[in-house]
Every structure is written in structure tokens, then in C-alpha cells.
Coordinates of C-alpha atoms and ligand atoms in Angstrom, one line a residue:
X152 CA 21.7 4.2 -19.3
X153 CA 21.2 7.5 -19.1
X154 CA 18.1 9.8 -17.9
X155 CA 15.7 8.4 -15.6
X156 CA 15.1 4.7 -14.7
X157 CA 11.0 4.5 -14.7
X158 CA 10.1 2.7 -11.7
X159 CA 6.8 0.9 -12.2
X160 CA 6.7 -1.9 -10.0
X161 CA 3.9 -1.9 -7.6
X162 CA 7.0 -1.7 -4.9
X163 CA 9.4 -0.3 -3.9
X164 CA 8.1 2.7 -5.3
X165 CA 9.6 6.1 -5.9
X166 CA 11.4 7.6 -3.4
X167 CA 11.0 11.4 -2.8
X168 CA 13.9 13.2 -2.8
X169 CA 12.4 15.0 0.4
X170 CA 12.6 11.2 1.8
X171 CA 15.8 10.6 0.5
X172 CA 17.8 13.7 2.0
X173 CA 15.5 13.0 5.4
X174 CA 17.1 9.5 5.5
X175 CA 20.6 10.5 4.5
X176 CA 22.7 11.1 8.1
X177 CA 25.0 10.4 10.8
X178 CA 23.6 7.4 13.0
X179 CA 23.0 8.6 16.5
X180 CA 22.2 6.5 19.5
X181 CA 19.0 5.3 20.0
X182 CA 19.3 5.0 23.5
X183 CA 19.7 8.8 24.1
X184 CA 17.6 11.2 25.8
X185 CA 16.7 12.9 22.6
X186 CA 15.6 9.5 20.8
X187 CA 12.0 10.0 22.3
X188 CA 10.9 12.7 20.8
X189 CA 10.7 11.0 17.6
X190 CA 9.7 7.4 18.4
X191 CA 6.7 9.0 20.1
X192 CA 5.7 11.4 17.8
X193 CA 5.8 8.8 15.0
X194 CA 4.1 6.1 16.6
X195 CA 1.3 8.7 17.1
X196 CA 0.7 9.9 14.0
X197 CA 0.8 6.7 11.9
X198 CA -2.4 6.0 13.6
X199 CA -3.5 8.9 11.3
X200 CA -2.4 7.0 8.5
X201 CA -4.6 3.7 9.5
X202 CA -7.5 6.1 10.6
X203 CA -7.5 4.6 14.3
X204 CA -7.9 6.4 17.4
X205 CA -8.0 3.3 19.4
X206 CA -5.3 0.7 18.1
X207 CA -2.2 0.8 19.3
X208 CA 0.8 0.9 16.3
X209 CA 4.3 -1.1 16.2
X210 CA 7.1 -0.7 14.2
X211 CA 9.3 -3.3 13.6
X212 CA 12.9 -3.5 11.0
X213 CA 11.0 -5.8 8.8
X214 CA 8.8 -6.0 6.1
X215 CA 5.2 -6.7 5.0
X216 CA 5.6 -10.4 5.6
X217 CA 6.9 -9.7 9.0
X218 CA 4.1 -7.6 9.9
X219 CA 2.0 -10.5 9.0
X220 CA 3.9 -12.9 11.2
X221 CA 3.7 -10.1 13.9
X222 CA -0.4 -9.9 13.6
X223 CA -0.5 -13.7 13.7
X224 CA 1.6 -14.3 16.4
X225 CA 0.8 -11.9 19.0
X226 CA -2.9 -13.0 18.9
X227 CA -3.1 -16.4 18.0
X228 CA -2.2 -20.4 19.1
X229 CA -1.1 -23.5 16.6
X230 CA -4.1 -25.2 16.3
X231 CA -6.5 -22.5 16.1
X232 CA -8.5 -22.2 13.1
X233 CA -8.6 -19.0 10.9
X234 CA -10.7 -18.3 7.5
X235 CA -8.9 -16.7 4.5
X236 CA -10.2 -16.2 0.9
X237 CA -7.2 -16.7 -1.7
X238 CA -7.5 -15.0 -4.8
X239 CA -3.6 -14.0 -5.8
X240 CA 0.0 -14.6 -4.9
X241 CA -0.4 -12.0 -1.6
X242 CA -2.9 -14.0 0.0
X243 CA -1.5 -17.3 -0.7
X244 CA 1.8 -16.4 0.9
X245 CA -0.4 -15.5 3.9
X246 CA -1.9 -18.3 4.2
X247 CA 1.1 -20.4 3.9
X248 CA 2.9 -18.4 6.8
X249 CA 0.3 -19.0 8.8
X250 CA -0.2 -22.7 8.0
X251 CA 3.4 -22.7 9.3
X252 CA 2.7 -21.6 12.2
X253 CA 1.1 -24.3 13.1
X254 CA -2.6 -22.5 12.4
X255 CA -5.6 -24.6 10.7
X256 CA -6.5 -22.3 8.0
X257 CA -10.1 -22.8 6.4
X258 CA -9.3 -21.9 2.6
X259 CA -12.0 -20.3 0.4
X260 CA -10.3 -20.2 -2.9
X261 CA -11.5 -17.4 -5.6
X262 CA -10.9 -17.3 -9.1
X263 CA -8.1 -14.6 -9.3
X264 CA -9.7 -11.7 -10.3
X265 CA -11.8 -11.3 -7.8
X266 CA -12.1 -10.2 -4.4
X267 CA -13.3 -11.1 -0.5
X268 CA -16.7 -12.7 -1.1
X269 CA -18.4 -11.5 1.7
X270 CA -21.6 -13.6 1.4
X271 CA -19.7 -16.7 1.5
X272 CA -18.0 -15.7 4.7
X273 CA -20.9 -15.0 6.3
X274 CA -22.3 -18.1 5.3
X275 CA -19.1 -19.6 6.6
X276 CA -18.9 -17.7 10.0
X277 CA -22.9 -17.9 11.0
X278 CA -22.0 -22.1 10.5
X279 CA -19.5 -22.3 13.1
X280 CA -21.9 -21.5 15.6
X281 CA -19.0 -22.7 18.3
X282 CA -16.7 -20.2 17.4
X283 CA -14.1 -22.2 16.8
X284 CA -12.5 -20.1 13.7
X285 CA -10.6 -17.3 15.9
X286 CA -10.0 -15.0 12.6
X287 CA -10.6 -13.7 9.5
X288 CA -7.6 -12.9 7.2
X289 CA -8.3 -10.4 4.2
X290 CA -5.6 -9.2 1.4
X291 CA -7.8 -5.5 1.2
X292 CA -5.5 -5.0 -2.3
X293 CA -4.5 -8.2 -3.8
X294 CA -1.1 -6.6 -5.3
X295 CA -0.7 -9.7 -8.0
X296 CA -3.5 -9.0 -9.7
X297 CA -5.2 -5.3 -9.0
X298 CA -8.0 -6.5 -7.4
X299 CA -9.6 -4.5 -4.6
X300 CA -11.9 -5.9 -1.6
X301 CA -14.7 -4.6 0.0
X302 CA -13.1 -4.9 3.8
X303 CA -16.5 -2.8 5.7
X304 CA -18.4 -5.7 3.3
X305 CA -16.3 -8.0 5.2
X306 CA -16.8 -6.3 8.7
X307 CA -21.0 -6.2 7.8
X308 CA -20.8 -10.4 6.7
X309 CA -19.0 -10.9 10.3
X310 CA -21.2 -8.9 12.3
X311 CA -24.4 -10.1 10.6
X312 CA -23.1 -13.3 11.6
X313 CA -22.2 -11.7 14.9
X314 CA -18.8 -14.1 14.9
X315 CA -16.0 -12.5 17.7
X316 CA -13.5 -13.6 15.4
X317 CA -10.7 -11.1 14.9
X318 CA -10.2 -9.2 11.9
X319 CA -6.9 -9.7 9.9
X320 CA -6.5 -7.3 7.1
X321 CA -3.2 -6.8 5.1
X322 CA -3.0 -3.5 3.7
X323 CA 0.3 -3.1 2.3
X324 CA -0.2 -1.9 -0.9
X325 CA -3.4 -0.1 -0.2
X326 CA -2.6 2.0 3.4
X327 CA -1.8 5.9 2.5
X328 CA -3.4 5.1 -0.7
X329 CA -6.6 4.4 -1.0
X330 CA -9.0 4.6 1.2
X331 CA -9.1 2.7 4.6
X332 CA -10.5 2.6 8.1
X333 CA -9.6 0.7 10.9
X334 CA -11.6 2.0 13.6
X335 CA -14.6 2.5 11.3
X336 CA -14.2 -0.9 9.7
X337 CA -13.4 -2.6 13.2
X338 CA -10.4 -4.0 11.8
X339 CA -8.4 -5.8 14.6
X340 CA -5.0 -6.2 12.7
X341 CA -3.9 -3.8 10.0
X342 CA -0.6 -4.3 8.7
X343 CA 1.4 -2.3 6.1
X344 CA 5.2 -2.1 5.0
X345 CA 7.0 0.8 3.6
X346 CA 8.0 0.6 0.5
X347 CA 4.3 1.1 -1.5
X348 CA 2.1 3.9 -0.6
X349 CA 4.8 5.2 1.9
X350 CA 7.1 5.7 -0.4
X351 CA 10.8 4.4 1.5
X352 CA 12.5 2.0 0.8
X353 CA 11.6 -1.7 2.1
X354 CA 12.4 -2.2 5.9
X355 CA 9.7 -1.5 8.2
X356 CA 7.0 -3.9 9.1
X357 CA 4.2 -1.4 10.1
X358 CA 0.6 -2.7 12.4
X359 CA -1.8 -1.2 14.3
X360 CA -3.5 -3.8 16.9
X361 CA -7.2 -3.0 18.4
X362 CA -7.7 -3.3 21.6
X363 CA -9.4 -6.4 21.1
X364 CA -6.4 -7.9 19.3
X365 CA -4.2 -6.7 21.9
X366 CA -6.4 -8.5 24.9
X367 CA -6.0 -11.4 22.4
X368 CA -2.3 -11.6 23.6
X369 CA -2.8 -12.8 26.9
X370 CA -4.3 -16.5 25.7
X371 CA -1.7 -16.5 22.2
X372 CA 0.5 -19.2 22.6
X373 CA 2.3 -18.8 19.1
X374 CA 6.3 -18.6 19.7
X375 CA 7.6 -15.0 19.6
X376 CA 10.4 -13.1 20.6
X377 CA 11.3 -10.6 17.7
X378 CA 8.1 -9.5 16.9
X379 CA 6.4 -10.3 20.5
X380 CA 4.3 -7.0 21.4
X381 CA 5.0 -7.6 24.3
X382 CA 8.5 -6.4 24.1
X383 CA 7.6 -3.6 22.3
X384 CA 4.8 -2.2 24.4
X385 CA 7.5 -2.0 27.1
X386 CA 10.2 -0.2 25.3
X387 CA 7.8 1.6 23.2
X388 CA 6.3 2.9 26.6
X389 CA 9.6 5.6 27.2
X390 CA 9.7 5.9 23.5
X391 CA 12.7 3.5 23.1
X392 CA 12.8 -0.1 21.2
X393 CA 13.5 -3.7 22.4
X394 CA 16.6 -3.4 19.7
X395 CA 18.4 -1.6 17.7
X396 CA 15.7 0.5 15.0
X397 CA 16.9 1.5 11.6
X398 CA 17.3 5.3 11.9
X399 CA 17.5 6.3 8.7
X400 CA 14.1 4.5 8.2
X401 CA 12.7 6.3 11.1
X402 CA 13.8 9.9 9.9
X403 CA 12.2 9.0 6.5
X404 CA 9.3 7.3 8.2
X405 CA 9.0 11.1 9.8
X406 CA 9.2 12.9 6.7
X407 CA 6.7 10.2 4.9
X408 CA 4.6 11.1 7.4
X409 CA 4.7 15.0 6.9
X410 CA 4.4 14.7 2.8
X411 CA 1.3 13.0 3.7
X412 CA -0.4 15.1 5.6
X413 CA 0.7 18.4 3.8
X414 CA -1.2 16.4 0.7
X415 CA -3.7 14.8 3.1
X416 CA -5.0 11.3 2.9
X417 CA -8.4 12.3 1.0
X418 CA -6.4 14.2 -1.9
X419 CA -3.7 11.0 -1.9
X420 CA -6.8 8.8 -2.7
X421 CA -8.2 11.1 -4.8
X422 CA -5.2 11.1 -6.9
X423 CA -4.6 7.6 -7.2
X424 CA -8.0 7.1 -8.2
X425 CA -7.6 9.5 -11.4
X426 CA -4.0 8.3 -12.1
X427 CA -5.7 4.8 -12.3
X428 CA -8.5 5.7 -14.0
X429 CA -6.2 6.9 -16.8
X430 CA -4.1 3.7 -16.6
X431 CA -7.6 1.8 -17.2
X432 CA -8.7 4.0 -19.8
X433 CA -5.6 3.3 -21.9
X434 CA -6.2 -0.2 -21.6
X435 CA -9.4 0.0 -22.4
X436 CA -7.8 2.4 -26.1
X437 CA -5.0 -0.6 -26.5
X438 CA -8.0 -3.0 -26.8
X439 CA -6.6 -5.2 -23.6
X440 CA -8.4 -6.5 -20.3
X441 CA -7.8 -6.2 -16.5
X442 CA -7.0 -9.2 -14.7
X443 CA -9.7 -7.5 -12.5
X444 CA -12.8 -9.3 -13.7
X445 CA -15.5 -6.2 -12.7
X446 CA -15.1 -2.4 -11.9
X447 CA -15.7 -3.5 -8.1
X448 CA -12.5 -4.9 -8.0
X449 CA -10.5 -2.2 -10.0
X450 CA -7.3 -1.6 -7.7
X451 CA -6.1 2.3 -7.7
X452 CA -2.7 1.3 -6.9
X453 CA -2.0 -1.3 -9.6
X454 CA -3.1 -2.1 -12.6
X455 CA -2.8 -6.1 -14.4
X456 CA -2.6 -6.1 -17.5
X457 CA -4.0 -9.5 -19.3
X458 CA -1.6 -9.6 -22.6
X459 CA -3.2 -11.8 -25.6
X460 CA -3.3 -14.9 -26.0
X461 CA -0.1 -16.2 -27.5
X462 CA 1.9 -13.7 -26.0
X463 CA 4.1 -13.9 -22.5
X464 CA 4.1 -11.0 -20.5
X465 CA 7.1 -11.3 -19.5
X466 CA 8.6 -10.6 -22.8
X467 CA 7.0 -7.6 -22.5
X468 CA 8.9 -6.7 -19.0
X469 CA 11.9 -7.7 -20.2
X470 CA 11.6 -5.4 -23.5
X471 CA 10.9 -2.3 -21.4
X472 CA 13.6 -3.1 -19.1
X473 CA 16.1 -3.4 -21.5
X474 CA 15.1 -1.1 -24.0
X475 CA 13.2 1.9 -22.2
X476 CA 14.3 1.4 -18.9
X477 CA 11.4 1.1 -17.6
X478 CA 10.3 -1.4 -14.5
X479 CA 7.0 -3.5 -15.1
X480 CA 5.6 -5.7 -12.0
X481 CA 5.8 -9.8 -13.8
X482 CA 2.7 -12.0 -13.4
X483 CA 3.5 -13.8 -10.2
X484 CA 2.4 -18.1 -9.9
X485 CA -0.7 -19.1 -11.3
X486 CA -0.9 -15.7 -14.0
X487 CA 2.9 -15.9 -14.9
X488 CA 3.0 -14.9 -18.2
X489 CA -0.2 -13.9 -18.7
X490 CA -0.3 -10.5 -18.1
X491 CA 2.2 -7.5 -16.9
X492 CA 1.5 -5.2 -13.8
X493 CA 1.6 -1.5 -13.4
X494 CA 2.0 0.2 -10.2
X495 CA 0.9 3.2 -9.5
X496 CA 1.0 4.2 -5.8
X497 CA 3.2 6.6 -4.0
X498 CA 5.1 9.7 -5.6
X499 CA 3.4 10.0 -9.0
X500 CA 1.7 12.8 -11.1
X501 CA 0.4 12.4 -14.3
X502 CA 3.0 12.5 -16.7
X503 CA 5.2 9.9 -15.1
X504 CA 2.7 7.9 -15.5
X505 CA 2.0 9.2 -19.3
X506 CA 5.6 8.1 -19.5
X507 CA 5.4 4.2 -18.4
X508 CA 2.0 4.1 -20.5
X509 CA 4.4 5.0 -23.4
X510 CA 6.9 2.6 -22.6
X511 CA 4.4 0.1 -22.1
X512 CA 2.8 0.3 -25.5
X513 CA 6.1 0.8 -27.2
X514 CA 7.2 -2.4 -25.7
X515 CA 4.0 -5.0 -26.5
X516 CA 4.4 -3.6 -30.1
X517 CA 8.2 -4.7 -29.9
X518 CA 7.0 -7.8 -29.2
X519 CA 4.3 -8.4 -31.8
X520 CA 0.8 -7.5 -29.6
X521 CA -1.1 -5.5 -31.9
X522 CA -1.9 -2.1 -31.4
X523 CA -1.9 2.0 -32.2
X524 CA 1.1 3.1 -31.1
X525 CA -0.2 6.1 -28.5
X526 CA -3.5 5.1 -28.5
X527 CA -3.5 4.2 -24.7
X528 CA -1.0 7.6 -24.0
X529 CA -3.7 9.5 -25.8
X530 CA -7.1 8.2 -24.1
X531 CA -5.3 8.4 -21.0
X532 CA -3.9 12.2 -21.5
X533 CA -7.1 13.3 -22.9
X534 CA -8.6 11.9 -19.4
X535 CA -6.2 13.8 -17.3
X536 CA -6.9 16.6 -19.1
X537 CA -10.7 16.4 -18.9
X538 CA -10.8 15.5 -15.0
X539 CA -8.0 18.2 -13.9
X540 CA -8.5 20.4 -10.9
X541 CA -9.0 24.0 -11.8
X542 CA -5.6 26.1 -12.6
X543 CA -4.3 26.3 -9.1
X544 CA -3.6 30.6 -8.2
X545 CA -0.3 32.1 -9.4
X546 CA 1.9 32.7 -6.4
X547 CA 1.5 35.9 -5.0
X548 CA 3.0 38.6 -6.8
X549 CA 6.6 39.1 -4.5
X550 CA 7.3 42.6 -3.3
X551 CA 9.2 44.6 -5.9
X552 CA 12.9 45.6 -4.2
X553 CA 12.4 48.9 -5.0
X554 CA 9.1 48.7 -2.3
X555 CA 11.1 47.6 0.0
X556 CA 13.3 50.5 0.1
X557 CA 12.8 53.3 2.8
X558 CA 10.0 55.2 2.2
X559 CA 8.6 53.9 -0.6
X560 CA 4.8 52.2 -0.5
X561 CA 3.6 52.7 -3.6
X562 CA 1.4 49.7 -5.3
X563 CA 3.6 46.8 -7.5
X564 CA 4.9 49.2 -10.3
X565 CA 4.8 48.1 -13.5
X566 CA 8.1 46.0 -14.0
X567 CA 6.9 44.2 -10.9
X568 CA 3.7 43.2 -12.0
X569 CA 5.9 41.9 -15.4
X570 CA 8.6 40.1 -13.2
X571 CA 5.3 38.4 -11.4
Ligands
LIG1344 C1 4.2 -6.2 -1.1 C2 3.2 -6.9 -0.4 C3 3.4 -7.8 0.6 C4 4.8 -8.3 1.0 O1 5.5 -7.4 1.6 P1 7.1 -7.5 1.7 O2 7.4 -6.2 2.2 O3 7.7 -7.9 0.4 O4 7.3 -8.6 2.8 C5 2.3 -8.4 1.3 N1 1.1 -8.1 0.9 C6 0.8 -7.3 -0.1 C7 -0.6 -7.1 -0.5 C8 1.8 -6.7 -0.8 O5 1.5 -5.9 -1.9

């Protein structure tokens, strides 16, 4: 097909081109006296990205299910107890990986829709006044259906029931995106991956342990060897790795990194918040609902899209595929069918997004939802128009060749102000 294929899946997300040339080079050894510099400077500044001063980050060749197997194991022992609410597909797969593990895991099922319920786990935690429940496991973006917790409501619950449980958060689709704190939140385990708001491909398992979590170790009986901290502490220590890292994902980790700060996290999440609020304001035009059942749940990264009743959602994926070329996120489990997903996190301006809404409404019609075509392209346009920053400053007019010559220092002359 030609022209672009719109990539609209809440991950892997676009990849910069910036990324992509970063990543694209001869492999080098990784036990060299040069491979340091990197490692180091990496593991330092994706603290930045978590907002922690005081954890201690790990990168493993994995992915955002290994970083939750990483977070779990380094800190915990089969038979321990651990609460997690489960309101979508993300935090049921959590759960079951830790259930696997051999950990007891007290289940607070949510309608899916909804977030963290905060009350309840306080409730929950001030009842087990022997501490048995060793942690707290929280999806901060639940990816499957757009729904957004409240993790500092989750850090207030805990300490109001002043419970030393740890603090498990899973924050890959929600890191570099919108906003989050680990030191300010007292989050013990934050884990990300790479393929949503860092915009590489998937293959990095990404967390950041407090130093509570990481005193944790030392009673953890869990079985670990690839992802034992341990390990990487050690190697990490001289800036080297227990095996063999994927370089290419560590040169585009780099540049991920540096596109990130240039931008800087408050303008990221700034960003995403008005690229979602368009996507929300189209839904709103095309007469559809959120899976999201209240605005304190709306999700800046992705958006789930309930399609009417009598219709399959996934008719409407496979239409844009196949049609437009464009990639829609499925309804995953228990909302299969029932609605469609649009990510948008990572590289994205307006009018990629403009784009997908377009393909999105072109493709319900196709399959017989009623609505104006454009109607969601226009409410979310006119919304991008009405919320955009101020004209940013021309580039500064370049000197004119003719005042660079010897002797000449006269003001831009006319043809140069023109060529400006
Ligand atoms: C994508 C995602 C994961 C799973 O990550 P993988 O990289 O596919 O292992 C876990 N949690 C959330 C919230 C996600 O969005």
C-alpha cells in the first residue's frame, strides 16, 4: 500500500526517525572500555523520566511483562500476600503472573471502566492490622480500556492506613507521558517498557526500585536469575551488564532520552492531554461513549471507544486496516468487541492524529454505525485550533551573504529581509 501506514495502537508506537537512525549501527562490544560511558549515563537519567532521585533503575532485554516479573521477584516470597484491584486486561495479566509465582493475591475486582478505588484499599489495608499483605499492585493506566488511576490517592489510602506494604505500580503506558512521581508518590516499584511513551521498539523492561524495595531483597525468596537485581547491581556498578544488552536498543534508549528532555516532561504531558482532549471531543461530535465511565478516569494516552450496540468493534479494526491502513488497538477479553482503542502516546502532533480520527469515522460508517462523516475531525480540529500555543517566532532572519563579505556591515538589505 502505498503512503504511510497510520499506527494507532496504544503500542508499539511511532518511532522517530531520530530513534531510528540512533539504533541503526555496527554492534560493538559491550565489554569494552568505552561501553561505560553510556550504560552510566542512561541509567542516570531515566530516573529523570520516573521523577526519582532515590530509586535505583534496571534495564533489562525484556518487556513490560518482564519488568513486572522483575518487581515481583526481587522483593517478594511465594506465599506472601499482595492486594491488586482488577479493572482491564493489564491488570489481570498482573495478577495472574503473580499468582504464578506462587503469591496469594487478595483480588478487588472493578467494573472495567474504572480505576484504583482508593477508599476500598484503605479499608482493606487498615484491616490487616498484622501486616500480612506485603504489597499493593496498581495498573496507574489501564491500557485496555483508557482508564486512569489516581496512584498519590493510592499512596494517601496506604499511609492513612499507615500499612509498610510496598508499592507496586505499572506504568507502561503512562511513564514519559503523563504525569508521574515516584519519589513524590512513594512508589516502591515503577516499571515501564519501551515501546509506548518511549517511543522504540519493544525490548526493554525498564524499573526503578526504592530503597525500600531494594532492602526488600534481602528476605525475597522468589526464584530469580535473569532478572535477579542482584546481578545487575553488580555489573551495573562498572557500568557493564550480567549479559549481553541489546545495543541498538540502548543507543535508541539514549536518543529517547534526549528527544525527551529537549521537549521536557511537563510540555510531553501537556501535549498528550490536548491531543486527547481532541480525541474525546470527537467522540463526544460522533455521538459515542468512553469505556471510561467518568472524566476522572479519562486516559491521555488512549482512548476506548464503546461502538453501539449491535455492532463489533472489531469489524471496525479490520475495515481501517484493510481499507485505510490504519492500526486500531481491539477490545482485549471481557470488552472484545465492544469497542475499538486509540492510542495516542509518543511521537504525535495534531494532525496525525486528525488523520486516524478520519480513518476511524470513515471506517464505523463502512460498517453501518451511524454518523456525520467529519463530525468528530471537525470538533476535534476546531479544538486544536482553539487551545493552540501562540505562533511560535519566525527563525531569525539569516545573515544576507552579501554581509558576510569583507567590509560590509550594513543592516539586512532589502532582498534579505524578503529571503527571511
Ligand atoms: C503494554 C502494557 C503492558 C505489557 O507490556 P509488554 O511490553 O507487552 O510486555 C503492561 N502493562 C500495561 C499497562 C501496558 O500498556
Amino acid at each position: 500500500m502505498p503512503g504511510r501506514n497510520f499506527l494507532f495502537v496504544p503500542g508499539p508506537t511511532n518511532v522517530p526517525e531520530r530513534i531510528l537512525r540512533a539504533m541503526d549501527r555496527a554492534m560493538e562490544d559491550h565489554r569494552s572500555s568505552a561501553f561505560p560511558t553510556l550504560t552510566a549515563a542512561l541509567l542516570h537519567d531515566l530516573k529523570q523520566v520516573f521523577r526519582t532521585a532515590t530509586g535505583q533503575a534496571f534495564i533489562f532485554p525484556a518487556t513490560g511483562t518482564g519488568g513486572w516479573e522483575a518487581a515481583l521477584v526481587n522483593t517478594l516470597s511465594p506465599g506472601d500476600r499482595v492486594l491488586a484491584p482488577r479493572y482491564g486486561q493489564f491488570s489481570h495479566l498482573w495478577i495472574d503472573l503473580a499468582q504464578r509465582h506462587g503469591l496469594r493475591v487478595d483480588i478487588i475486582d472493578v467494573e472495567w471502566g474504572e480505576g484504583a478505588p482508593a477508599a476500598r484499599i484503605e479499608e482493606i489495608l487498615s484491616a490487616d492490622t498484622q501486616h500480612e499483605i506485603k504489597g499493593v499492585l496498581i495498573v496507574h493506566n489501564e491500557t485496555a480500556t483508557g482508564v486512569t488511576s489516581d496512584v498519590a490517592a493510592v499512596r494517601r489510602a496506604m499511609d492513612a492506613a499507615a500499612h509498610p506494604a510496598l508499592l507496586y505500580v505499572d506504568g507502561v503506558s503512562s511513564i514519559g507521558s503523563i504525569d508521574f512521581r515516584m519519589d513524590e508518590w512513594k512508589v516502591d516499584l515503577a516499571i515501564t517498557g519501551s515501546q509506548k511513551g518511549l517511543m522504540l521498539p519493544a525490548g526493554l523492561g525498564l524499573v526503578c526500585a526504592s530503597p525500600k524495595a531494594l532492602a526488600a531483597r534481602e528476605q525475597a525468596k522468589c526464584p530469580r536469575v535473569f532478572f535477579d537485581f542482584g546481578d545487575m547491581i553488580k555489573a551495573n556498578a562498572t557500568g557493564f551488564f550480567p549479559y549481553t544488552p541489546s545495543i541498538p536498543m540502548l543507543y535508541g534508549l539514549r536518543e529517547s532520552l534526549d528527544i525527551i528532555f529537549e521537549e521536557g516532561l511537563d510540555n510531553i504531558f501537556a501535549r498528550h492531554h490536548r491531543l486527547a482532549e481532541g480525541v474525546r471531543a470527537a467522540v463526544r461530535a460522533w455521538g459515542l461513549k468512553l469505556c471510561a465511565k467518568a472524566p476522572r478516569w479519562h486516559s491521555d494516552t488512549v482512548s476506548a471507544i464503546l461502538v453501539p450496540e449491535g455492532f463489533n468493534g472489531a469489524d471496525v479494526i479490520d475495515v481501517a486496516f484493510r481499507r485505510y491502513n490504519l492500526a486500531l488497538g481491539a477490545g482485549l477479553a471481557r470488552v472484545a468487541g465492544k469497542l475499538f482503542r486509540i492510542g495516542h502516546l509518543g511521537d504525535l502532533n495534531e494532525l496525525m492524529l486528525l488523520g486516524a480520527l478520519a480513518g476511524a469515522e470513515m471506517a464505523m460508517r463502512d460498517v453501518g454505525i451511524k454518523l456525520t462523516l467529519g463530525a468528530g475531525v471537525a470538533a476535534a480540529a476546531e479544538l486544536y485550533r482553539s487551545t493552540a500555543a501562540p505562533l511560535p517566532p519566525r527563525p531569525a532572519a539569516a545573515p544576507s551573504p552579501d554581509a558576510q563579505q569583507p567590509g560590509a556591515g550594513k543592516p539586512a538589505t532589502p532582498r534579505a529581509a524578503v529571503r527571511a
